[in-house]
Tab-separated table of C-alpha atoms in Angstrom:
chain	number	residue	atom	x	y	z
X	7	MET	CA	0.000	0.000	0.000
X	8	ALA	CA	1.523	3.274	-1.118
X	9	VAL	CA	1.251	6.299	1.120
X	10	SER	CA	0.978	9.685	-0.560
X	11	ARG	CA	3.568	12.371	-0.001
X	12	ASN	CA	1.033	14.580	1.805
X	13	ALA	CA	0.143	11.784	4.211
X	14	LYS	CA	3.830	11.195	4.971
X	15	THR	CA	4.325	14.895	5.630
X	16	ILE	CA	1.342	15.044	7.984
X	17	ILE	CA	2.539	11.956	9.847
X	18	LEU	CA	6.046	13.411	10.228
X	19	VAL	CA	4.711	16.758	11.487
X	20	ILE	CA	2.504	15.049	14.074
X	21	LEU	CA	5.354	12.769	15.126
X	22	GLY	CA	7.700	15.751	15.461
X	23	PHE	CA	5.111	17.633	17.514
X	24	VAL	CA	4.697	14.667	19.869
X	25	ILE	CA	8.470	14.259	20.217
X	26	VAL	CA	8.863	17.959	21.067
X	27	ILE	CA	6.123	17.739	23.703
X	28	PHE	CA	7.720	14.687	25.317
X	29	ALA	CA	11.186	16.263	25.165
X	30	LEU	CA	9.944	19.439	26.838
X	31	GLN	CA	8.182	17.435	29.546
X	32	ARG	CA	11.346	15.377	30.070
X	33	MET	CA	13.387	18.581	30.559
X	34	GLY	CA	10.907	19.824	33.130
X	35	ILE	CA	9.348	22.491	30.929
X	36	ASP	CA	5.569	22.727	30.863
X	37	ALA	CA	4.814	22.156	27.174
X	38	HIS	CA	1.416	23.840	27.331
X	39	PHE	CA	2.935	26.973	28.851
X	40	ALA	CA	5.661	27.035	26.189
X	41	PHE	CA	3.217	26.617	23.312
X	42	TYR	CA	0.894	29.293	24.685
X	43	HIS	CA	3.801	31.725	24.416
X	44	VAL	CA	4.996	30.500	21.020
X	45	VAL	CA	1.624	30.673	19.244
X	46	PRO	CA	1.115	34.454	19.673
X	47	PHE	CA	4.689	35.044	18.495
X	48	LEU	CA	4.107	32.908	15.410
X	49	THR	CA	0.821	34.566	14.531
X	50	ALA	CA	2.178	38.069	15.073
X	51	TYR	CA	5.603	37.838	13.425
X	52	ILE	CA	6.242	34.639	11.454
X	53	LEU	CA	2.946	33.827	9.716
X	54	PRO	CA	2.549	37.265	8.066
X	55	TRP	CA	5.975	36.849	6.440
X	56	ILE	CA	5.034	33.389	5.188
X	57	ALA	CA	1.770	34.763	3.784
X	58	LEU	CA	3.653	37.622	2.118
X	59	TYR	CA	6.122	35.169	0.549
X	60	TRP	CA	3.315	33.076	-0.963
X	61	LEU	CA	1.448	36.188	-2.099
X	62	ILE	CA	4.554	37.382	-3.957
X	63	ARG	CA	4.933	33.961	-5.578
X	64	LEU	CA	1.276	34.058	-6.639
X	65	VAL	CA	1.707	37.506	-8.180
X	66	LYS	CA	4.791	36.329	-10.086
X	67	VAL	CA	2.913	33.315	-11.468
X	68	ILE	CA	-0.039	35.465	-12.525
X	69	GLU	CA	2.264	38.010	-14.165
X	70	SER	CA	4.192	35.323	-16.042
X	71	LYS	CA	0.931	33.842	-17.379
X	72	ASN	CA	-0.247	37.263	-18.555
X	73	TYR	CA	2.972	37.961	-20.475
X	74	ASN	CA	3.189	34.549	-22.178
């Protein structure tokens, strides 16, 4: 049975998330507390840059289709 690339990616992300949670718990860091502080940082600073990157790529693709 072949597993699609998207399914493999999702499985790896979930596995990585679980490993990080267990590693933080093992080091004595409350994982929930850490993630509650990381999520606002990601939504305020990182995700807008990712959205801007993909928006620029979309504009480039649309422009290249209009010129060809």
